[in-house]
CSV table of C-alpha atoms and ligand atoms in Angstrom, one decimal:
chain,number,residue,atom,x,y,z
B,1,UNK,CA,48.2,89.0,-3.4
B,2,UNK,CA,46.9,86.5,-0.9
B,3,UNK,CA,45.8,88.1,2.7
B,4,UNK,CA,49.4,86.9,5.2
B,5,UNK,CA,48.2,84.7,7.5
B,6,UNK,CA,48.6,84.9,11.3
B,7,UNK,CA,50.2,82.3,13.7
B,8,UNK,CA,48.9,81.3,16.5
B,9,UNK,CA,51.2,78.8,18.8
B,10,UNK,CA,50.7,77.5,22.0
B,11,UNK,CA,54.1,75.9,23.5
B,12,UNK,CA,54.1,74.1,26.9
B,13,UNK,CA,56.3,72.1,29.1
B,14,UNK,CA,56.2,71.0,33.2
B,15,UNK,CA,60.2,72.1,34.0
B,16,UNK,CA,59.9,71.6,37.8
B,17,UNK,CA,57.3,72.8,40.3
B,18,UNK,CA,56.9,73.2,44.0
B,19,UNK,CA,55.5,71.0,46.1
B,20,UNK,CA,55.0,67.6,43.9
B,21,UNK,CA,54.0,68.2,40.8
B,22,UNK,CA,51.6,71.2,42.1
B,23,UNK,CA,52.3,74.7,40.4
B,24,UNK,CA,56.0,76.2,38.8
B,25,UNK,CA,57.1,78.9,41.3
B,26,UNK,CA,56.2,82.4,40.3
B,27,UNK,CA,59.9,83.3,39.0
B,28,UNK,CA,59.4,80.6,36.1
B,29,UNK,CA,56.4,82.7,34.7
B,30,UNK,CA,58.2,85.7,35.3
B,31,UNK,CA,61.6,84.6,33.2
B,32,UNK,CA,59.4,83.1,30.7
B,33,UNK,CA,57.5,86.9,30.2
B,34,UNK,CA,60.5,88.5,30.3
B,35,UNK,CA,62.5,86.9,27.7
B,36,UNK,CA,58.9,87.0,25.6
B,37,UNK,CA,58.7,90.2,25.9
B,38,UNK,CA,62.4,91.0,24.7
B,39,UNK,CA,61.4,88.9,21.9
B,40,UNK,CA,58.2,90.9,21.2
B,41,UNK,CA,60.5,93.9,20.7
B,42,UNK,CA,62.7,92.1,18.7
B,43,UNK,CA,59.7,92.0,16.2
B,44,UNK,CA,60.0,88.1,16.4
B,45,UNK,CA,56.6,87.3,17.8
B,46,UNK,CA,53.7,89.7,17.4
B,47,UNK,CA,52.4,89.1,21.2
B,48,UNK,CA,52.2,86.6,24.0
B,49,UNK,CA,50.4,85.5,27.0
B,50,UNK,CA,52.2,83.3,29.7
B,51,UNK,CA,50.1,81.3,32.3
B,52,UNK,CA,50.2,77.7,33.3
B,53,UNK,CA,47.9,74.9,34.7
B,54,UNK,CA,48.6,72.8,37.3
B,55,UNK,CA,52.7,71.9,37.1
B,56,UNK,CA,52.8,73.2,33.3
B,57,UNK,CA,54.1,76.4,31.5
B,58,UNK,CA,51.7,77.2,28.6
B,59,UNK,CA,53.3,80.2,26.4
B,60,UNK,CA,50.6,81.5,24.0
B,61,UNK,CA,52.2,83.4,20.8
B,62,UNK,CA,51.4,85.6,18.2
B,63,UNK,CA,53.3,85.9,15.2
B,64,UNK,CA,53.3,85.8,11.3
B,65,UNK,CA,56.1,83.3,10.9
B,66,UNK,CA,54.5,80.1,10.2
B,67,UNK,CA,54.2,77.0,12.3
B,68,UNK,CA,57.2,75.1,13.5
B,69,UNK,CA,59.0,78.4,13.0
B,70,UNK,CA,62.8,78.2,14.6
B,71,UNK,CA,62.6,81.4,15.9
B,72,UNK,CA,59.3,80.7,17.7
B,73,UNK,CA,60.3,78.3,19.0
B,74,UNK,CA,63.7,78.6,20.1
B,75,UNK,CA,62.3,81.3,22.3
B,76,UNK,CA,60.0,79.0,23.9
B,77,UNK,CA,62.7,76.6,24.0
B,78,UNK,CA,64.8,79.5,26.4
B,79,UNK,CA,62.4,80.2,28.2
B,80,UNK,CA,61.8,76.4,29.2
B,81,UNK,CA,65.7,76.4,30.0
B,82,UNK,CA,65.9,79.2,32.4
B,83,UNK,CA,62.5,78.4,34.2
B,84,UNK,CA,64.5,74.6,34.5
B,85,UNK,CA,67.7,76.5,35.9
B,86,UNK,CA,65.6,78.4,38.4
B,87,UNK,CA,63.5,75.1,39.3
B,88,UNK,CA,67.0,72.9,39.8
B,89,UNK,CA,68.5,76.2,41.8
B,90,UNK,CA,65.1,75.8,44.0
B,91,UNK,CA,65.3,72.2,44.0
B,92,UNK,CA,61.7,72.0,42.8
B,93,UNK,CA,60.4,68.9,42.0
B,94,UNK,CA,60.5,67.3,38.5
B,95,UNK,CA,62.9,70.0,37.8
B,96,UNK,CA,63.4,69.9,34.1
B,97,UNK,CA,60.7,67.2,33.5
B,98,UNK,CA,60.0,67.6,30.2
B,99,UNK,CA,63.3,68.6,28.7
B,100,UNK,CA,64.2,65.5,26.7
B,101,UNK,CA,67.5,66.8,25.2
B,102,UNK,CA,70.1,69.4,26.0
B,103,UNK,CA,70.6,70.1,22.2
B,104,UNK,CA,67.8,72.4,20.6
B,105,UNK,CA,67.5,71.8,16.8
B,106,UNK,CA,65.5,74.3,15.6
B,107,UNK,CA,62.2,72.8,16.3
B,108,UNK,CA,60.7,71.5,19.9
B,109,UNK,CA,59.2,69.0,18.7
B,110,UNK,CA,60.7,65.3,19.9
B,111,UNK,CA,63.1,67.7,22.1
B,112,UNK,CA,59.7,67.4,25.0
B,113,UNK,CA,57.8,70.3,24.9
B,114,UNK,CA,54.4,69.9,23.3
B,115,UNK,CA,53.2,72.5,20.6
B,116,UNK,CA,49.5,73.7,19.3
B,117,UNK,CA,49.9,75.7,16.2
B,118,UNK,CA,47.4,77.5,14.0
B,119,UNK,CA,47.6,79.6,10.7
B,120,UNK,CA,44.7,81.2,9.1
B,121,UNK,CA,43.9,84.7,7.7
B,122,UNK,CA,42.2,86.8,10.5
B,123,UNK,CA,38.7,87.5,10.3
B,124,UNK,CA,37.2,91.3,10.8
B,125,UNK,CA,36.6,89.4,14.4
B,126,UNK,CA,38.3,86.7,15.4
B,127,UNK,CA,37.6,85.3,18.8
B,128,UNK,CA,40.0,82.3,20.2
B,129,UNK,CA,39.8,80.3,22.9
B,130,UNK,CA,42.7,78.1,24.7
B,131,UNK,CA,42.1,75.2,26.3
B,132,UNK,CA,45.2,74.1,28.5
B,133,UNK,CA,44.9,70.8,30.9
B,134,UNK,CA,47.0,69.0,33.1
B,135,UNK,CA,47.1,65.2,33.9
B,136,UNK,CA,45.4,64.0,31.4
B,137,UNK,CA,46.7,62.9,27.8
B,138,UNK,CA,45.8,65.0,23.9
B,139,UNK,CA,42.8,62.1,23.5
B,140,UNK,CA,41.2,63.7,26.4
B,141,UNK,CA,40.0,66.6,24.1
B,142,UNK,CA,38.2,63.6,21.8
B,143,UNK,CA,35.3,63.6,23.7
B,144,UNK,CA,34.0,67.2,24.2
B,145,UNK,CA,35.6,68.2,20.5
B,146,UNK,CA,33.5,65.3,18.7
B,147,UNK,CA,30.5,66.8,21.1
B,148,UNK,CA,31.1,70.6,19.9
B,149,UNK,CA,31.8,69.5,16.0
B,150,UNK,CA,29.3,66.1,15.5
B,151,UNK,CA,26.7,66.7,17.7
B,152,UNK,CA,24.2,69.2,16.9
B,153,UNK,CA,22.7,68.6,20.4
B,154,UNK,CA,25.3,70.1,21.5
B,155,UNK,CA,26.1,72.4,18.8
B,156,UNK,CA,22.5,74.0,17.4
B,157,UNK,CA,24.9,76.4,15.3
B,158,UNK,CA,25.4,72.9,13.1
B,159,UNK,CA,21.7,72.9,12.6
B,160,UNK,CA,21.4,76.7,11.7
B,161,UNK,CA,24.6,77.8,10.8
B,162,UNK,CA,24.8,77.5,6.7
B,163,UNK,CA,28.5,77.6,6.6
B,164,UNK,CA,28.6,75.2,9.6
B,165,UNK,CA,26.6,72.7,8.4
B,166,UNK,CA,28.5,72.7,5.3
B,167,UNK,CA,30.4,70.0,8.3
B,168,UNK,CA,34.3,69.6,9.3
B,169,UNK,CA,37.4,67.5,8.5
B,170,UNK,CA,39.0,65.7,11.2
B,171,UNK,CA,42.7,64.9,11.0
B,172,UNK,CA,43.3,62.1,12.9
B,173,UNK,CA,46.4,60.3,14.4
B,174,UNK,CA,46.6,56.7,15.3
B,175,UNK,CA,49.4,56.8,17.9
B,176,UNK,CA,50.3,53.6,17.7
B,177,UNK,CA,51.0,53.3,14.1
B,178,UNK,CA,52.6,56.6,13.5
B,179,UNK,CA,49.9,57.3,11.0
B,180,UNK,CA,47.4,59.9,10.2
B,181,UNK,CA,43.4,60.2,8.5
B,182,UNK,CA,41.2,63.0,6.9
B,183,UNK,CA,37.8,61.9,7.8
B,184,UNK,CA,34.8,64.3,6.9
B,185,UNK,CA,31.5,65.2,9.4
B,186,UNK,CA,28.9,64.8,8.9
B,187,UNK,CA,29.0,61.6,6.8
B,188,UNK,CA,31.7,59.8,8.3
B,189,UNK,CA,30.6,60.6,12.3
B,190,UNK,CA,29.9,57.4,13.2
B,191,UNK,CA,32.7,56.2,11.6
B,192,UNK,CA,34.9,59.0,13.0
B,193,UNK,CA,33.7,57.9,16.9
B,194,UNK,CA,34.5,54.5,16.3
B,195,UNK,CA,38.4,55.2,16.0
B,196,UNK,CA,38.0,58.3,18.5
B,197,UNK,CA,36.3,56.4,21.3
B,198,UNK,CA,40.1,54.0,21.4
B,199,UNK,CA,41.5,56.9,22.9
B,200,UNK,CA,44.7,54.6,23.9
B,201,UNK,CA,45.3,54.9,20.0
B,202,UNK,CA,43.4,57.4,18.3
B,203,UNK,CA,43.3,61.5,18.8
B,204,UNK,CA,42.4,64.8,17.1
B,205,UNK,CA,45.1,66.5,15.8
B,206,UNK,CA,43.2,69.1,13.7
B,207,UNK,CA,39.4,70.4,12.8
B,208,UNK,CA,39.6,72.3,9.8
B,209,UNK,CA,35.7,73.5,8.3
B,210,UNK,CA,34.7,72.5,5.2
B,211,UNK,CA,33.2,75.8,4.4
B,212,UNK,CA,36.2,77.4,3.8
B,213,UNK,CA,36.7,79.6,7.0
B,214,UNK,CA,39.7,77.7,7.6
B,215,UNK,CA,41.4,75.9,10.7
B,216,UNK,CA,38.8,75.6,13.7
B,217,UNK,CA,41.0,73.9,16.2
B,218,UNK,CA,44.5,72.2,16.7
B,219,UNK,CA,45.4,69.9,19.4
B,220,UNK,CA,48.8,69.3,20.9
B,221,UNK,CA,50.2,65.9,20.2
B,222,UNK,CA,53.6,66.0,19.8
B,223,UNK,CA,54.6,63.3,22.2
B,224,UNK,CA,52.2,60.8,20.4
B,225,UNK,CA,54.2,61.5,17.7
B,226,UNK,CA,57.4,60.7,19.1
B,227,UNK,CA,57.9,57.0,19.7
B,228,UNK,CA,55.9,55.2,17.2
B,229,UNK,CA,54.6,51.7,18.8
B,230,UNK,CA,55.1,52.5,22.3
B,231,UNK,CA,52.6,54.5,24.2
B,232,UNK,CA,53.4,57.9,25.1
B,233,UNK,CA,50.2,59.3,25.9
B,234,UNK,CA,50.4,61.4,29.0
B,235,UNK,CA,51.4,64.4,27.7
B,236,UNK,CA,49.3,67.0,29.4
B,237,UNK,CA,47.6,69.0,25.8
B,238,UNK,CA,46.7,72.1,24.7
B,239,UNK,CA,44.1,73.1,22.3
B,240,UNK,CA,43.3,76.5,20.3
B,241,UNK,CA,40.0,76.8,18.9
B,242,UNK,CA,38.7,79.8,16.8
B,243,UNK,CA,35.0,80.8,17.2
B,244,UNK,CA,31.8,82.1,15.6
B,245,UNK,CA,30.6,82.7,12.3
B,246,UNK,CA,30.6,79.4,10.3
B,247,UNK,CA,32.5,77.9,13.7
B,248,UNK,CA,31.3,76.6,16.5
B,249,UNK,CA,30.2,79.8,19.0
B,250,UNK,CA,32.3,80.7,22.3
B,251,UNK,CA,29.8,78.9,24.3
B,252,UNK,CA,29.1,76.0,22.1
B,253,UNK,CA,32.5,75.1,22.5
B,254,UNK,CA,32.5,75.8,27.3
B,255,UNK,CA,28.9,73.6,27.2
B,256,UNK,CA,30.3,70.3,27.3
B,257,UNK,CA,32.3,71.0,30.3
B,258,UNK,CA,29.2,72.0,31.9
B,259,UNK,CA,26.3,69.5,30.6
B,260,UNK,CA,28.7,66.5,31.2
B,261,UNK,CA,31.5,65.3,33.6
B,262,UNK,CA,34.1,63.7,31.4
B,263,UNK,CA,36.5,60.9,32.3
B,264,UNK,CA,39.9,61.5,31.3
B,265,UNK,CA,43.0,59.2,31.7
B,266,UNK,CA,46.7,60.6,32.9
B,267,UNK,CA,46.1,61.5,36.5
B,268,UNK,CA,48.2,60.4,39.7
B,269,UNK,CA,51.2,59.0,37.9
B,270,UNK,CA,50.1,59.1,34.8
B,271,UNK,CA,48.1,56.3,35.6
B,272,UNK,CA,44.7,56.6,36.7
B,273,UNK,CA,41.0,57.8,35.2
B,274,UNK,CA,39.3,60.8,36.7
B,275,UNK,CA,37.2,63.3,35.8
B,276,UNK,CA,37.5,66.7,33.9
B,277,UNK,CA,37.6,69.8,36.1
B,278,UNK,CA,37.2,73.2,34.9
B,279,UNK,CA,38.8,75.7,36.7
B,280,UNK,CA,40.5,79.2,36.4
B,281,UNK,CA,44.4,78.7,36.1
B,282,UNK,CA,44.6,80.3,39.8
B,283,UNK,CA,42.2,77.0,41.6
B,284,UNK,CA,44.8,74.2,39.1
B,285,UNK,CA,46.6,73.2,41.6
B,286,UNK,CA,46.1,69.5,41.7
B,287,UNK,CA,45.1,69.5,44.8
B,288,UNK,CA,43.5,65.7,45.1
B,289,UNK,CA,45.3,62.8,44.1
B,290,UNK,CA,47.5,64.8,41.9
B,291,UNK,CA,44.0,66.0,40.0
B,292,UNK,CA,41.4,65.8,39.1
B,293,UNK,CA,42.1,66.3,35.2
B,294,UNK,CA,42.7,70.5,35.6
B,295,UNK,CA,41.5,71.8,32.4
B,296,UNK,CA,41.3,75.6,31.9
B,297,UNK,CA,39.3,78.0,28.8
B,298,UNK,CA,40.8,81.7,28.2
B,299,UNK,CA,39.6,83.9,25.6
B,300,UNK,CA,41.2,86.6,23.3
B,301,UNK,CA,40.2,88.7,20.6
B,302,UNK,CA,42.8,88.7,17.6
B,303,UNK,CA,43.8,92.1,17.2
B,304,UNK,CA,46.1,92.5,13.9
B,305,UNK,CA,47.6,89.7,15.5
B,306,UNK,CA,47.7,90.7,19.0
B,307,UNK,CA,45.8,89.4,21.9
B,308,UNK,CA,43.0,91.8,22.5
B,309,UNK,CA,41.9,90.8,26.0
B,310,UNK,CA,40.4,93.2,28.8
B,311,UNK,CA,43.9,95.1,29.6
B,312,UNK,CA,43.8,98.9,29.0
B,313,UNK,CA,44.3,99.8,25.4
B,314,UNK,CA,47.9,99.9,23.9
B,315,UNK,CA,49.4,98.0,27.3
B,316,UNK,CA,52.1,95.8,26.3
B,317,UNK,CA,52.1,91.8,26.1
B,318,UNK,CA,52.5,90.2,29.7
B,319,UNK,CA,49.9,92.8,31.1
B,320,UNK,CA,46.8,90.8,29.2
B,321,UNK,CA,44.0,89.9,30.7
B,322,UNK,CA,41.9,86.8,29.1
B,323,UNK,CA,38.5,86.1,30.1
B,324,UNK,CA,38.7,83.2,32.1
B,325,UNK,CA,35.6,81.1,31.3
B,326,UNK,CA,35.6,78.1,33.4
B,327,UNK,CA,36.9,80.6,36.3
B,328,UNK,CA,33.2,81.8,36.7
B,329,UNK,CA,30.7,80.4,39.0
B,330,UNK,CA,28.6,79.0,36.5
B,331,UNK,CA,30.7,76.0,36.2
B,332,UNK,CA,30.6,75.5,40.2
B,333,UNK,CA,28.1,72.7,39.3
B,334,UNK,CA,30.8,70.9,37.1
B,335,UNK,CA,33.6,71.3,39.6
B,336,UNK,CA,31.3,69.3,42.3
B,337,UNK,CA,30.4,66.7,40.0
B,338,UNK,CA,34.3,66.1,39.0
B,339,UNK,CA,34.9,65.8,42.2
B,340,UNK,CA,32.1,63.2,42.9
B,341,UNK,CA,32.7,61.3,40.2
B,342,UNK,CA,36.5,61.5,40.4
B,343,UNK,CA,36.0,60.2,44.4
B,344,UNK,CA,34.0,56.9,42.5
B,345,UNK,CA,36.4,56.0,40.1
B,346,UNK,CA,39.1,56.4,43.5
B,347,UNK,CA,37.2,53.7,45.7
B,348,UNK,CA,38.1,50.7,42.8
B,349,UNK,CA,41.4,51.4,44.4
B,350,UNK,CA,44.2,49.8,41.7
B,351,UNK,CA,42.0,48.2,39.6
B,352,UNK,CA,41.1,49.1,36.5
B,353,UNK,CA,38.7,51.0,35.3
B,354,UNK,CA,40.6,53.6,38.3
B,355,UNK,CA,43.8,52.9,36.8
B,356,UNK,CA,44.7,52.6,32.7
B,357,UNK,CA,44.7,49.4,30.9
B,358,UNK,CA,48.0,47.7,30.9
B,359,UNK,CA,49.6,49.0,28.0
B,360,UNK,CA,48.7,52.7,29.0
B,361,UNK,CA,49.9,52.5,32.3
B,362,UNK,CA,52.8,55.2,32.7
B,363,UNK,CA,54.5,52.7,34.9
B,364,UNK,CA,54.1,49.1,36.5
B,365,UNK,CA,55.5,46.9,39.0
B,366,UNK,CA,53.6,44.2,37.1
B,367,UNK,CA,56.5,42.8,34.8
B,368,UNK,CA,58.7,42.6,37.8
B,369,UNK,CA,56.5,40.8,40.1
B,370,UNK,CA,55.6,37.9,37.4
B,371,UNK,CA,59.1,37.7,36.6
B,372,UNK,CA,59.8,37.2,40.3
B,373,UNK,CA,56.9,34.4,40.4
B,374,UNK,CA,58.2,32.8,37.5
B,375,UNK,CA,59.3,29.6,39.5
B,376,UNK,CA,55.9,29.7,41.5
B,377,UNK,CA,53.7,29.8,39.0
B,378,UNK,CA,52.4,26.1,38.0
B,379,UNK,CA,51.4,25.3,34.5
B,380,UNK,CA,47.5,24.2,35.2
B,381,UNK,CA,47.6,22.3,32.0
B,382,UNK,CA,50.6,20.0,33.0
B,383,UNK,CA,49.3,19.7,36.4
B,384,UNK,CA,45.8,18.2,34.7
B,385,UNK,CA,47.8,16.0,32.2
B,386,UNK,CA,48.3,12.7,34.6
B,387,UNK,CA,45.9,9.8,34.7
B,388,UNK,CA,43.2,10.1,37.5
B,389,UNK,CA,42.1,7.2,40.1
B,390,UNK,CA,39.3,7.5,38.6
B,391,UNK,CA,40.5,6.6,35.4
B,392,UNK,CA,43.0,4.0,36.3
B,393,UNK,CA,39.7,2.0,38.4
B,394,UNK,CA,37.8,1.9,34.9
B,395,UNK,CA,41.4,0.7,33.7
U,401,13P,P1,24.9,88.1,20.1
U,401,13P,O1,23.6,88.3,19.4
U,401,13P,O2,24.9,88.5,21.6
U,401,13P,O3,26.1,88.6,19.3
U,401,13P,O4,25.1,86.5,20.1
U,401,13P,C1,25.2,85.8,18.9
U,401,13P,C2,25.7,84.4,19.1
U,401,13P,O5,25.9,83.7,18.2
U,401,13P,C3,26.0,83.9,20.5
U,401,13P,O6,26.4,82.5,20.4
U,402,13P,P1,52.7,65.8,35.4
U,402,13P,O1,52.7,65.1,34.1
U,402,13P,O2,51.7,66.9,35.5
U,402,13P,O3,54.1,66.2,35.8
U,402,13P,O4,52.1,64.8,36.5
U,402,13P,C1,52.9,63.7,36.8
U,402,13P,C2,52.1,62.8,37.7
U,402,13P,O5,51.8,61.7,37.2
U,402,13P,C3,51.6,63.2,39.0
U,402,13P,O6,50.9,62.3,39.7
U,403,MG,MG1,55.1,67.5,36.8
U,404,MG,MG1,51.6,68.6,34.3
């Protein structure tokens, strides 16, 4: 009999948060644990973890019902509702934000939410890491994931590593078209960064290893998904990412975040460019111009599919206690240069590259203001048509 596999989900949504769209108040998390950990006992969901960065809830689950599962799910889903009835009863800000229906149907995807979901059979070590962000869009992961998985700058484990270099499939989604591509790594890398670098269109859905150790990492996208042809974008993503042996290694996959500031689109209004900042969940408050781009890295042992972290052993889910990577000092460095280079892209004011091209934009006055101009403007063409003195002296 095949080995079960373990489920790993990741299921976020911004219902409200105080001050702007800062931080949920503490009572959200709270609800959100406490209706996890009823469903824990209920033998639904193996474990859980519940944080959030910046204004988003980010429920991590263990379980061994498959992705998409209803039950999963709908658990996130009731969480997401009672954190939105205590946001509305706070008057909290963007209270219900990403709530899209008031009808669950079994799944939360196109309901708002955004989902991450893994499956694979757990090693005899299997070390995750979660990457959540907010204000920024699912193509911000692009750029450090094609780092980790094509670069072997970055990645020496692709040079050294047999099973690694055996290389990776990229499932990739063109947002636009509501379409999707397998494209293998090595031999199609250049190929693969010329759809990746459109991030207005293109994003990683899904790394799987071509070695055979399964799923290496799966990116939130749902949104994307949702309204084919229009762009949808700013969704603020999540990504799981298993590690070591045939994978990239813990810290082959923190390094970019370090060795390079990275501009990400989806800040202030879900408009603007700025730069990746790596924080602990507890310093993602978005504190500067609604941002920088908050992105956050905690790490968990699978345990027979529970979240081994640093809590005392046999404590129940909601006590856990990840390691919180970019938390640490060493990315102190990283946090300065965000902020520099966030501060640059600021002083271009409204005009692009600080804010999105015009079909990304989250929202514009443009349309209205050259509707309102459209008796003002002068056709140049018609102006030019008429015969010149010039003309009429040679006449
Ligand atoms: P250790 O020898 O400390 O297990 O490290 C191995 C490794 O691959 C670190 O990336
Ligand atoms: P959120 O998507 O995190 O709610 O941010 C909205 C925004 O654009 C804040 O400037
Ligand atoms: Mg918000
Ligand atoms: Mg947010």
């Amino acid at each position: 009999m095949a080995a079960e596999k373990v489920t790993v989900s990741i299921i976020k949504a911004d219902v409200g948060s105080v001050v702007g769209h800062s931080r949920p108040h503490p009572s959200m998390l709270q609800a959100a644990k406490e209706i996890l950990a009823d469903r824990q006992k209920a033998g639904v969901i193996e474990d859980f973890y519940v944080t959030r960065v910046g204004d988003d809830i980010n429920l991590f689950m263990t379980h061994y019902r498959g992705e998409g599962d209803c039950e999963v799910h709908g658990a996130a889903w009731e969480c997401f509702q009672k954190a939105t009835k205590i946001a509305k009863s706070m008057k909290l800000y963007a209270a219900g934000q990403d709530i899209l229906t008031d009808a669950f149907s079994g799944n939360v995807k196109g309901a708002g939410p955004g989902s991450a979901e893994m499956s694979f059979v757990e090693r005899g070590s299997e070390p995750l890491l979660f990457f959540i962000a907010d204000k920024t869009e699912p193509s911000a992961y692009s750029l450090p994931l094609t780092r980790v998985f094509l670069d072997p700058f970055t990645t020496t484990g692709l040079v050294i590593d047999a099973r690694a270099k055996k290389g990776f499939d990229f499932e990739i989604h063109d947002v636009m078209d509501n379409r999707k591509v397998v494209m293998s790594a090595p031999e199609e890398a250049w190929s693969i960064l010329s759809l990746l670098g459109d991030t207005s269109r293109y994003a990683i859905k899904r790394v799987e290893a071509r070695s055979g150790v399964g799923p290496a990492c799966v990116v939130s996208t749902d949104k994307l998904n949702l309204t084919a042809g229009k762009y949808v974008g700013k969704d603020d993503p999540v990504c799981i990412c298993r590690c070591q042996s045939g994978l990239p290694s813990v810290g082959e996959y923190t390094q970019p975040f370090i060795n390079h500031t990275m501009l990400v689109g989806g800040w202030m209004r879900g408009s603007h460019i700025g730069a990746f900042y790596p924080c602990s969940p507890e310093d993602s408050d978005p504190t500067y111009f609604d941002g920088p781009p908050r992105i956050c890295c905690l790490g968990f042992q699978l345990n027979n599919g529970r979240l081994q972290g640093l809590e005392p052993l046999g404590s129940l889910g909601g006590e856990h206690t990840p390691v919180d990577f970019f938390g640490s000092s060493t990315f102190d460095q990283a946090r300065i240069d965000s902020v520099k280079a966030s501060r640059f892209m600021r002083s271009q004011g409204p005009f692009v590259p600080s804010i999105l091209g015009a079909e990304e934009m989250e929202y514009t006055s443009r349309p209205e203001v050259v509707d309102e101009l459209k008796d003002r403007f002068v056709d140049m063409d018609a102006a030019r048509s008429g015969v010149c003195d010039h003309d009429k002296d040679v006449e």
